[in-house]
Short mmCIF file of C-alpha atoms in Angstrom, two decimals:
data_model
loop_
_atom_site.label_atom_id
_atom_site.label_comp_id
_atom_site.label_asym_id
_atom_site.label_seq_id
_atom_site.Cartn_x
_atom_site.Cartn_y
_atom_site.Cartn_z
CA MET A 16 178.17 106.38 97.03
CA LYS A 17 179.58 110.31 96.55
CA GLY A 18 180.81 112.04 99.47
CA LYS A 19 177.93 114.29 101.48
CA VAL A 20 180.60 117.42 100.77
CA PHE A 21 181.01 116.36 97.00
CA SER A 22 177.09 116.27 96.68
CA TRP A 23 176.54 119.38 98.76
CA PHE A 24 178.78 121.52 95.81
CA ARG A 25 177.08 119.63 93.12
CA GLY A 26 173.37 120.39 94.57
CA THR A 27 170.85 117.94 95.58
CA VAL A 28 167.01 117.88 95.07
CA ARG A 29 164.48 115.92 97.35
CA ILE A 30 161.66 114.65 95.29
CA LEU A 31 158.44 112.87 95.68
CA ILE A 32 156.99 110.20 93.22
CA LYS A 33 153.75 109.61 92.81
CA GLY A 34 151.54 107.74 90.26
CA GLY A 35 150.85 104.43 89.72
CA SER A 36 154.40 103.08 88.07
CA CYS A 37 156.66 104.58 90.82
CA GLU A 38 158.69 101.38 90.55
CA ARG A 39 159.24 101.15 86.93
CA PHE A 40 160.66 105.22 87.35
CA LEU A 41 162.74 103.85 89.81
CA ASN A 42 164.28 100.97 87.58
CA LEU A 43 164.43 103.99 84.61
CA CYS A 44 166.52 106.06 86.99
CA ALA A 45 168.68 102.49 87.97
CA PHE A 46 169.12 101.74 84.45
CA HIS A 47 170.02 105.40 82.90
CA ARG A 48 172.66 105.60 86.16
CA ILE A 49 170.67 107.90 87.91
CA ASN A 50 171.62 107.50 91.10
CA LEU A 51 168.97 107.84 94.07
CA TRP A 52 169.47 107.50 97.81
CA ASN A 53 167.69 107.93 101.07
CA LEU A 54 164.85 106.06 99.35
CA HIS A 55 161.80 105.47 100.75
CA PRO A 56 157.84 104.80 100.76
CA GLU A 57 155.60 107.49 102.09
CA LYS A 58 151.65 107.19 101.54
CA GLU A 59 151.48 108.87 98.34
CA GLY A 60 154.88 107.07 96.73
CA TYR A 61 158.28 107.48 97.28
CA THR A 62 160.68 110.05 98.52
CA ALA A 63 164.34 109.97 97.50
CA TRP A 64 167.35 112.43 97.05
CA VAL A 65 169.00 113.06 93.38
CA THR A 66 171.54 115.08 92.39
CA LEU A 67 170.66 118.14 90.68
CA ASP A 68 172.63 116.77 87.09
CA GLY A 69 170.60 113.84 87.90
CA PHE A 70 166.80 115.63 88.18
CA ARG A 71 167.89 117.48 85.25
CA ARG A 72 167.74 114.16 83.10
CA ILE A 73 164.70 112.68 84.49
CA ARG A 74 162.29 114.24 82.49
CA PRO A 75 162.03 111.77 79.55
CA LEU A 76 161.81 109.26 82.28
CA ILE A 77 158.87 110.32 84.05
CA ARG A 78 156.84 110.81 80.43
CA LYS A 79 158.07 107.22 79.77
CA SER A 80 156.51 105.76 83.27
CA GLY A 81 153.99 108.13 83.70
CA ALA A 82 154.88 108.69 87.17
CA HIS A 83 154.60 112.49 88.93
CA ILE A 84 157.43 114.14 90.42
CA ARG A 85 157.19 116.70 92.87
CA ILE A 86 160.48 118.59 94.66
CA THR A 87 160.06 118.91 98.41
CA GLY A 88 163.28 119.91 99.55
CA LYS A 89 166.50 121.45 97.62
CA SER A 90 170.32 121.72 99.02
CA GLY A 91 173.48 122.48 97.98
CA LEU A 92 175.78 125.11 97.07
CA PRO A 93 173.73 126.01 93.26
CA PHE A 94 170.82 126.90 95.21
CA PHE A 95 172.63 128.99 97.76
CA LEU A 96 174.35 130.67 95.38
CA TYR A 97 171.34 131.43 93.51
CA GLN A 98 169.20 132.39 96.75
CA ASN A 99 171.79 134.71 97.47
CA ARG A 100 172.64 136.17 94.36
CA ARG A 101 171.64 139.91 95.54
CA ARG A 102 173.49 139.75 98.28
CA LYS A 103 177.09 140.68 97.18
CA MET A 104 178.69 141.64 100.50
CA ILE A 105 178.46 138.03 101.37
CA PHE A 106 180.35 136.71 98.13
CA ALA A 107 182.83 139.27 98.58
CA ALA A 108 183.39 138.48 102.26
CA ILE A 109 183.94 134.55 101.27
CA LEU A 110 186.40 135.74 98.75
CA THR A 111 188.51 138.02 101.05
CA ALA A 112 188.24 135.07 103.51
CA CYS A 113 189.31 132.50 101.26
CA PHE A 114 192.09 135.00 99.74
CA SER A 115 193.51 135.88 102.98
CA ILE A 116 193.71 131.96 104.00
CA PHE A 117 195.58 131.39 100.76
CA PHE A 118 197.90 134.27 101.20
CA LEU A 119 198.60 133.37 104.98
CA SER A 120 199.36 129.83 103.72
CA LEU A 121 202.46 131.18 101.98
CA PHE A 122 204.05 132.15 105.19
CA ILE A 123 205.08 130.17 108.19
CA TRP A 124 203.42 130.90 111.26
CA ASP A 125 204.66 128.19 113.58
CA ILE A 126 208.23 126.68 114.12
CA ARG A 127 208.23 123.29 116.06
CA ILE A 128 211.49 121.46 117.03
CA GLU A 129 211.20 118.02 117.98
CA GLY A 130 213.98 115.46 119.17
CA ASN A 131 216.43 117.51 120.79
CA ARG A 132 217.72 116.35 124.06
CA THR A 133 220.54 118.21 125.38
CA LEU A 134 220.13 121.07 123.14
CA SER A 135 217.61 123.72 124.26
CA ASP A 136 214.83 124.83 122.10
CA GLU A 137 215.84 128.39 122.65
CA LYS A 138 219.76 127.57 121.55
CA ILE A 139 218.10 126.14 118.30
CA MET A 140 215.35 129.25 117.97
CA ASP A 141 218.32 131.28 118.21
CA TYR A 142 220.39 129.56 115.49
CA LEU A 143 217.33 130.05 113.23
CA GLN A 144 216.84 133.31 113.82
CA GLU A 145 220.52 134.13 113.30
CA GLU A 146 220.00 132.07 109.55
CA GLY A 147 217.00 134.58 108.84
CA ILE A 148 214.30 131.81 109.88
CA HIS A 149 211.73 133.46 111.94
CA GLN A 150 207.78 133.49 112.32
CA GLY A 151 205.97 135.43 109.47
CA ILE A 152 208.89 134.20 106.52
CA TRP A 153 207.92 133.13 103.27
CA LYS A 154 208.17 129.69 102.81
CA SER A 155 209.63 129.22 99.37
CA SER A 156 212.75 131.59 100.62
CA ILE A 157 213.73 128.70 102.65
CA ASP A 158 216.32 126.10 101.22
CA TYR A 159 215.53 123.45 103.46
CA LYS A 160 218.80 120.89 102.58
CA LEU A 161 220.64 123.85 103.01
CA LEU A 162 219.29 124.44 106.47
CA ALA A 163 219.68 120.55 107.51
CA SER A 164 223.17 120.56 106.27
CA ASN A 165 224.09 124.12 108.30
CA MET A 166 222.80 122.44 111.45
CA ARG A 167 224.48 119.71 111.43
CA LYS A 168 227.70 121.37 110.62
CA ASN A 169 226.73 123.99 113.49
CA PHE A 170 226.01 121.84 116.39
CA ASP A 171 228.47 118.88 116.87
CA GLY A 172 226.10 116.70 118.99
CA ILE A 173 223.70 116.36 116.05
CA THR A 174 223.63 113.30 113.95
CA TRP A 175 220.65 113.71 111.73
CA VAL A 176 218.28 116.45 111.23
CA SER A 177 215.04 116.64 109.24
CA VAL A 178 213.90 120.23 108.20
CA LYS A 179 210.23 120.17 106.50
CA LEU A 180 207.27 122.00 106.02
CA GLU A 181 204.01 120.93 107.23
CA GLY A 182 201.12 123.28 106.54
CA THR A 183 202.18 126.60 107.75
CA ARG A 184 204.76 125.14 110.24
CA LEU A 185 208.14 124.27 110.02
CA LEU A 186 209.39 121.16 111.81
CA VAL A 187 212.75 120.44 112.32
CA ASP A 188 213.35 116.77 113.60
CA LEU A 189 217.02 116.02 115.07
CA GLN A 190 218.89 113.37 116.53
CA GLU A 191 221.62 113.83 119.39
CA ASN A 192 224.57 111.95 119.77
CA THR A 193 223.85 111.40 123.60
CA ASP A 194 226.98 108.24 123.31
CA LEU A 195 229.86 110.66 125.24
CA ARG A 196 232.30 107.39 124.16
CA ILE A 197 231.72 108.20 120.67
CA ARG A 198 232.44 111.61 120.81
CA GLU A 199 235.61 111.08 122.93
CA GLU A 200 236.95 108.59 120.79
CA ALA A 201 236.19 110.92 117.68
CA VAL A 202 238.18 113.88 119.71
CA TYR A 203 240.91 112.52 121.86
CA ASN A 204 243.82 110.44 120.72
CA ALA A 205 246.93 109.15 122.91
CA SER A 206 245.44 110.14 126.40
CA ASP A 207 245.43 108.89 129.59
CA LEU A 208 241.82 108.26 132.05
CA VAL A 209 243.00 110.05 135.36
CA SER A 210 240.70 110.32 138.48
CA ASP A 211 238.39 113.53 139.27
CA ALA A 212 238.06 112.64 142.73
CA ASP A 213 239.29 111.29 145.64
CA GLY A 214 238.52 107.70 146.67
CA THR A 215 238.62 104.03 146.33
CA ILE A 216 237.76 102.18 143.13
CA VAL A 217 234.89 100.07 143.33
CA ARG A 218 234.85 98.40 139.74
CA ILE A 219 236.84 98.99 136.73
CA ILE A 220 236.37 97.65 133.11
CA THR A 221 239.27 98.57 130.62
CA ARG A 222 238.52 98.21 127.18
CA ALA A 223 241.70 100.37 125.90
CA GLY A 224 244.76 101.26 127.45
CA THR A 225 246.65 99.75 130.55
CA PRO A 226 244.67 99.66 133.64
CA LEU A 227 246.90 100.85 136.88
CA VAL A 228 244.31 100.26 139.41
CA GLU A 229 242.17 97.34 140.33
CA ALA A 230 238.73 97.59 142.66
CA GLY A 231 239.53 98.57 145.91
CA THR A 232 242.65 100.84 145.38
CA GLU A 233 242.47 104.01 146.87
CA VAL A 234 243.25 106.90 144.60
CA LYS A 235 243.28 110.55 144.78
CA LYS A 236 242.48 113.33 142.46
CA GLY A 237 245.21 113.09 139.40
CA ASP A 238 246.07 109.83 139.66
CA ILE A 239 246.20 107.48 136.35
CA LEU A 240 243.45 105.10 136.46
CA ILE A 241 244.26 103.85 132.73
CA SER A 242 246.94 104.52 130.95
CA GLY A 243 246.73 105.40 127.21
CA ARG A 244 250.58 103.36 127.17
CA ILE A 245 250.53 99.71 126.04
CA ASP A 246 253.86 98.32 126.68
CA LEU A 247 255.23 96.10 123.78
CA LEU A 248 257.27 93.01 124.67
CA ASP A 249 259.41 90.59 123.20
CA ASP A 250 259.79 86.94 123.26
CA SER A 251 261.83 87.33 126.54
CA GLY A 252 259.40 89.61 128.34
CA SER A 253 261.14 93.05 127.98
CA VAL A 254 259.69 96.23 126.62
CA TYR A 255 260.90 96.63 123.30
CA GLY A 256 258.46 99.88 122.48
CA TYR A 257 255.23 101.44 123.86
CA ARG A 258 252.18 102.24 121.89
CA TYR A 259 250.02 105.09 122.70
CA VAL A 260 246.05 104.61 122.68
CA PRO A 261 243.29 106.77 124.09
CA ALA A 262 242.38 104.78 127.36
CA ASP A 263 239.11 103.87 127.34
CA GLY A 264 237.11 102.09 129.90
CA ASP A 265 234.04 102.20 132.89
CA ILE A 266 235.32 102.96 135.98
CA TYR A 267 233.22 103.51 139.34
CA ILE A 268 234.91 105.23 142.81
CA GLN A 269 233.44 105.39 145.83
CA THR A 270 234.04 108.83 147.03
CA ALA A 271 232.48 111.38 149.58
CA LEU A 272 230.65 114.56 148.79
CA SER A 273 230.08 117.22 151.49
CA TYR A 274 226.69 118.65 151.64
CA GLN A 275 225.55 121.93 153.11
CA ASP A 276 222.19 123.60 153.53
CA LYS A 277 220.61 126.51 155.67
CA ILE A 278 217.47 128.32 156.00
CA SER A 279 216.61 131.13 157.95
CA LEU A 280 213.77 130.39 160.57
CA TRP A 281 212.40 133.74 159.67
CA HIS A 282 210.94 133.87 156.26
CA GLN A 283 208.58 135.98 154.12
CA GLU A 284 205.37 134.28 152.82
CA LYS A 285 202.90 134.86 150.25
CA GLU A 286 199.16 135.51 151.29
CA TYR A 287 196.89 136.01 148.46
CA THR A 288 194.20 138.39 148.91
CA GLY A 289 191.64 136.92 146.97
CA ARG A 290 191.76 140.26 144.39
CA GLU A 291 191.85 138.49 140.81
CA LYS A 292 192.14 139.91 137.57
CA THR A 293 191.94 138.43 133.68
CA SER A 294 192.54 139.88 131.00
CA LEU A 295 192.17 138.64 127.37
CA VAL A 296 194.78 140.09 124.43
CA LEU A 297 194.12 139.46 120.91
CA LYS A 298 196.96 139.52 119.09
CA PHE A 299 197.72 139.61 114.94
CA GLY A 300 201.21 139.50 114.65
CA SER A 301 202.71 142.48 116.77
CA ALA A 302 199.69 144.38 117.03
CA ALA A 303 197.39 143.43 120.13
CA LEU A 304 194.29 144.47 120.82
CA VAL A 305 193.07 144.49 124.66
CA LEU A 306 189.41 143.24 124.51
CA PRO A 307 187.24 145.85 126.24
CA GLY A 308 186.24 145.74 129.69
CA LEU A 309 189.14 143.34 130.38
CA TRP A 310 192.03 146.05 131.22
CA PRO A 311 194.42 144.44 133.75
CA GLU A 312 194.96 146.22 137.12
CA LYS A 313 198.05 147.20 138.42
CA TYR A 314 198.66 145.74 141.93
CA SER A 315 201.80 146.45 144.16
CA LEU A 316 202.38 143.04 144.72
CA SER A 317 201.17 140.37 142.08
CA ASP A 318 201.66 136.91 140.72
CA LYS A 319 201.09 136.98 137.04
CA THR A 320 200.49 134.14 134.85
CA THR A 321 200.23 134.07 130.47
CA CYS A 322 198.60 131.55 128.63
CA THR A 323 198.68 132.11 124.85
CA MET A 324 197.28 130.08 122.24
CA GLN A 325 197.91 130.58 118.53
CA LEU A 326 195.05 130.22 116.33
CA LYS A 327 195.18 127.13 113.68
CA MET A 328 192.73 125.86 111.03
CA MET A 329 193.69 122.47 110.77
CA GLU A 330 196.54 120.62 112.71
CA ASN A 331 199.67 122.25 110.96
CA PHE A 332 197.52 125.29 109.50
CA TYR A 333 198.79 127.82 112.32
CA LEU A 334 197.58 131.60 111.55
CA PRO A 335 199.35 134.52 112.65
CA VAL A 336 196.40 135.21 115.32
CA TYR A 337 197.43 134.55 118.97
CA PHE A 338 194.86 134.88 122.05
CA GLN A 339 196.76 136.01 125.23
CA GLN A 340 195.03 135.18 128.43
CA THR A 341 196.86 136.76 131.41
CA SER A 342 195.46 136.17 134.99
CA ILE A 343 197.09 138.60 137.84
CA LYS A 344 196.70 137.47 141.34
CA GLU A 345 197.19 140.06 144.08
CA TYR A 346 199.60 139.03 147.14
CA ASP A 347 200.80 140.53 150.52
CA LEU A 348 204.26 139.35 152.16
CA THR A 349 204.20 138.40 155.89
CA GLU A 350 206.96 137.48 158.09
CA LYS A 351 206.80 134.00 159.61
CA LYS A 352 208.91 132.01 161.38
CA TYR A 353 209.37 128.26 160.61
CA SER A 354 208.59 125.59 163.48
CA LYS A 355 211.18 122.88 164.26
CA LYS A 356 209.05 120.27 162.10
CA GLU A 357 208.87 122.58 159.29
CA ALA A 358 212.28 123.50 159.01
CA GLU A 359 213.21 119.89 159.19
CA ALA A 360 210.66 119.29 156.70
CA VAL A 361 212.16 122.00 154.03
CA LEU A 362 215.71 120.90 154.29
CA ASN A 363 214.80 117.08 153.83
CA GLY A 364 213.20 118.34 150.88
CA ASN A 365 215.95 120.23 149.53
CA LEU A 366 218.14 117.21 150.35
CA ASN A 367 215.68 114.53 148.26
CA HIS A 368 215.75 116.90 145.61
CA PHE A 369 219.46 117.00 145.78
CA LEU A 370 219.80 113.37 145.77
CA GLU A 371 217.18 113.09 143.09
CA LYS A 372 219.16 115.22 140.84
CA ILE A 373 222.50 113.65 141.10
CA GLN A 374 220.88 110.03 140.99
CA GLU A 375 219.48 111.19 137.44
CA LYS A 376 222.92 111.77 136.28
CA GLY A 377 223.97 108.20 137.08
CA VAL A 378 225.12 108.23 140.79
CA GLN A 379 224.64 105.89 143.20
CA ILE A 380 224.24 106.81 146.69
CA PHE A 381 225.92 104.86 149.11
CA GLN A 382 225.62 106.20 152.23
CA ASN A 383 224.06 109.18 153.39
CA ASP A 384 225.09 111.00 156.94
CA VAL A 385 223.54 114.42 156.55
CA LYS A 386 222.26 115.80 160.01
CA ILE A 387 220.13 118.63 160.66
CA GLU A 388 220.73 121.15 163.50
CA LYS A 389 218.45 124.50 164.54
CA THR A 390 219.61 127.19 166.49
CA ASP A 391 217.63 130.17 167.10
CA ALA A 392 217.68 131.95 163.96
CA VAL A 393 218.77 129.25 161.42
CA CYS A 394 218.38 125.59 160.63
CA THR A 395 221.39 123.71 159.03
CA ALA A 396 221.63 120.38 157.10
CA LYS A 397 225.39 119.29 157.08
CA GLY A 398 227.19 116.18 156.30
CA THR A 399 229.04 113.74 153.91
CA ILE A 400 227.22 111.53 151.44
CA ILE A 401 228.92 108.57 150.24
CA VAL A 402 228.45 108.12 146.41
CA ILE A 403 229.75 105.64 144.15
CA VAL A 404 230.59 107.79 140.76
CA LYS A 405 231.50 106.95 136.85
CA ALA A 406 235.25 108.58 136.93
CA GLY A 407 237.76 109.76 134.34
CA GLU A 408 238.70 112.55 132.79
CA ARG A 409 241.27 112.63 129.95
CA ALA A 410 244.87 113.82 130.24
CA ASP A 411 247.50 113.58 127.78
CA THR A 412 249.70 110.56 127.94
CA GLU A 413 253.41 111.32 128.65
CA GLN A 414 255.45 110.05 125.84
CA ILE A 415 258.80 108.47 126.73
CA GLU A 416 261.62 107.01 124.83
CA LEU A 417 263.04 103.83 125.76
CA GLN A 418 266.42 103.98 127.35
CA LYS A 419 267.89 100.77 125.64
CA GLU A 420 270.50 100.29 123.13
CA GLY A 421 268.84 99.85 119.32
CA THR A 422 265.71 100.60 118.00
CA PRO A 423 262.86 98.55 118.65
CA GLN A 424 262.14 96.42 115.30
CA GLY A 425 258.49 96.35 113.84
CA MET B 15 161.72 74.64 70.74
CA PHE B 16 161.38 75.94 74.10
CA SER B 17 162.54 72.80 76.14
CA VAL B 18 165.82 72.59 74.02
CA LYS B 19 166.44 76.48 74.94
CA MET B 20 165.83 75.41 78.28
CA MET B 21 167.91 72.59 78.13
CA LYS B 22 170.72 74.67 76.70
CA LYS B 23 170.61 77.39 78.70
CA LYS B 24 170.66 74.96 81.89
CA ARG B 25 173.45 72.97 80.45
CA ARG B 26 175.11 76.12 80.10
CA GLU B 27 174.72 77.12 83.63
CA HIS B 28 175.99 74.02 84.81
CA PHE B 29 178.90 74.36 82.98
CA LEU B 30 179.63 77.61 84.19
CA GLU B 31 179.20 76.24 87.60
CA LYS B 32 181.65 73.42 87.42
CA LEU B 33 184.38 75.77 85.76
CA THR B 34 184.15 78.15 88.84
CA SER B 35 184.11 75.33 91.35
CA ASP B 36 186.84 73.55 89.64
CA ALA B 37 189.10 76.61 88.78
CA MET B 38 188.26 77.98 92.39
CA ILE B 39 186.86 81.16 90.76
CA PRO B 40 184.36 82.94 93.30
CA LYS B 41 180.86 82.12 92.19
CA ASP B 42 179.64 85.29 92.52
CA THR B 43 181.59 86.31 88.94
CA LEU B 44 179.32 83.92 87.39
CA PRO B 45 176.99 85.86 84.98
CA GLY B 46 173.35 86.50 86.11
CA ASN B 47 174.34 85.50 89.87
CA THR B 48 172.96 88.09 92.51
CA CYS B 49 175.21 88.75 95.31
CA VAL B 50 173.23 89.30 98.54
CA SER B 51 175.41 90.60 102.06
CA LEU B 52 173.80 90.87 105.21
CA THR B 53 175.12 92.50 107.86
CA GLY B 54 173.56 91.86 111.31
CA GLN B 55 170.26 92.11 111.16
CA LYS B 56 170.09 95.70 110.02
CA GLU B 57 171.80 95.91 106.54
CA VAL B 58 171.54 94.61 103.26
CA ILE B 59 173.53 94.67 100.27
CA ILE B 60 172.36 93.50 97.11
CA GLU B 61 174.69 93.51 93.67
CA ASN B 62 173.56 92.02 90.20
CA TYR B 63 169.63 92.85 89.89
CA LYS B 64 166.93 93.97 87.42
CA GLY B 65 165.00 95.94 89.39
CA ILE B 66 162.29 96.60 91.87
CA LEU B 67 159.01 94.94 91.74
CA GLU B 68 157.46 96.10 95.10
CA TYR B 69 158.70 98.53 97.76
CA THR B 70 157.10 99.18 101.23
CA SER B 71 158.24 99.85 104.65
CA GLU B 72 157.53 96.11 105.31
CA LYS B 73 158.42 94.45 102.01
CA LEU B 74 160.78 95.01 99.28
CA ILE B 75 160.62 92.42 96.30
CA ILE B 76 163.43 92.51 93.63
CA MET B 77 163.69 90.82 90.28
CA THR B 78 166.99 89.24 89.42
CA SER B 79 167.50 87.24 86.12
CA ARG B 80 166.77 83.49 88.00
CA CYS B 81 164.62 84.32 90.87
CA LYS B 82 162.81 87.09 92.95
CA ILE B 83 164.45 88.21 96.24
CA GLU B 84 161.73 89.21 99.25
CA ILE B 85 162.85 90.81 101.95
CA SER B 86 160.53 91.41 104.72
CA GLY B 87 161.04 93.55 107.90
CA LYS B 88 159.72 96.91 109.38
CA HIS B 89 161.10 100.14 108.60
CA LEU B 90 162.63 99.11 105.18
CA GLU B 91 164.84 102.20 103.72
CA ILE B 92 166.72 102.11 100.71
CA CYS B 93 169.82 104.09 101.22
CA TYR B 94 170.92 104.21 97.66
CA TYR B 95 169.91 102.65 94.50
CA ALA B 96 172.11 102.09 91.59
CA LYS B 97 172.30 100.06 88.78
CA GLU B 98 174.61 98.01 89.78
CA GLU B 99 174.15 98.02 93.66
CA MET B 100 171.45 98.82 96.19
CA LYS B 101 171.99 99.05 100.11
CA VAL B 102 168.69 98.16 102.45
CA THR B 103 168.34 99.31 105.87
CA GLY B 104 166.07 98.64 108.46
CA LEU B 105 165.05 95.66 111.02
CA ILE B 106 165.32 92.88 108.24
CA GLN B 107 163.28 90.03 109.91
CA CYS B 108 163.19 87.44 106.28
CA VAL B 109 165.54 87.04 102.96
CA SER B 110 163.76 84.77 100.52
CA TYR B 111 164.21 83.53 97.06
CA CYS B 112 160.91 82.55 95.07
CA ARG B 113 161.56 80.43 91.78
CA PRO B 114 159.23 81.76 89.18
CA LYS B 115 156.86 78.84 88.20
CA THR B 116 158.01 77.28 84.75
#
């Protein structure tokens, strides 16, 4: 059946069918393709809903069947317009609202960036700003293909970009190349992998080049781990030439990291006084309206939290109207001294945070020898952390010439 | 004369039924066949009928080209009534087919 919205726009009538041959009338309606719905029997006859168009065509059927019809209800846009025909301001307001929505839909009011991992939203937004793309820009003034291709050229790490428009939202979807190996191969030519830390080799897998170390070798910072020079041997086993390649491989090295953290036992702590004020601001573009009675109070020391919500009509139909809720909490600063346990807890927390952070980068913790010492004024965490890290940084391969008579063949 | 007509009609029906059965065509495509779709106990959709003979909140009798279909239950309501299809809701207790007496 037709949707309710469609029926509402066309107008519907609720009718009461009375008389001796109601069934005949119903069958005639069906035969003449006048659809009836919500048909149910009443004491006097039947009630049913019919479209306004259908109702206009039932007069001959009434006469033919001998039934009596009474209108018991009306609904829909034609009746609304007729009832409010004298209230011109309502129609003016509706028209203005429709026009405003249409006009606002011609601009971009929200920019969303998705898929970025190493590039920050701010960096991409700054780039878009440089390209002249910002909130409030005319939709048709953007060349989406050109923008996507410029983004690919400008950011090396981006492998794929899609710029599309959804409602009043500009959606920038991108994919970054996070595989460092692919980047390095593209950049470097004929290079060595040298150690970037002192330590012992734990594991080495060579993909290209000549490995100069093996598991268990002690190395110092700057030592060549995988050389980019490959010796070319003849049938007798003597070197007749060299081939230079970008060295490639995975080298894991066990190294010691020194760690030190210090906190003062005397510190300032926030104590909230309980006085709090919330203000609500309605923003339309750059114009702001603070709602009456909600002016923010000024405190000497306070924490300010702002929450901004953009008005939207549908999922992707954003409007340049913002509600900004700001809450200000007053606090006092008091001098306090950490107890031994508290200081230890703070230092342990900092250490754990540091360990978590380096583990996120792929570092394995092998041994932790950090110890906490306390004096009257300060508490110190000091020691070394033995870690296994992926080592190797690029350095140019020294190109040497063969000190032999004759030139290598091939 | 009447019996010859009836015989011809029956033969035609039999032939069409056999044809649809052999050709594996759905039987609801046969002309004159009424399609009654029951969903649970609360909804029935009827297709290909001639008209309503009687309708109360407890009983609905529908005329089809071959027989009468009687739906009995409680609080029966016709959700929509069109030329090809109608939907009846309510607590359906019984759907029966009554062949007209010849």
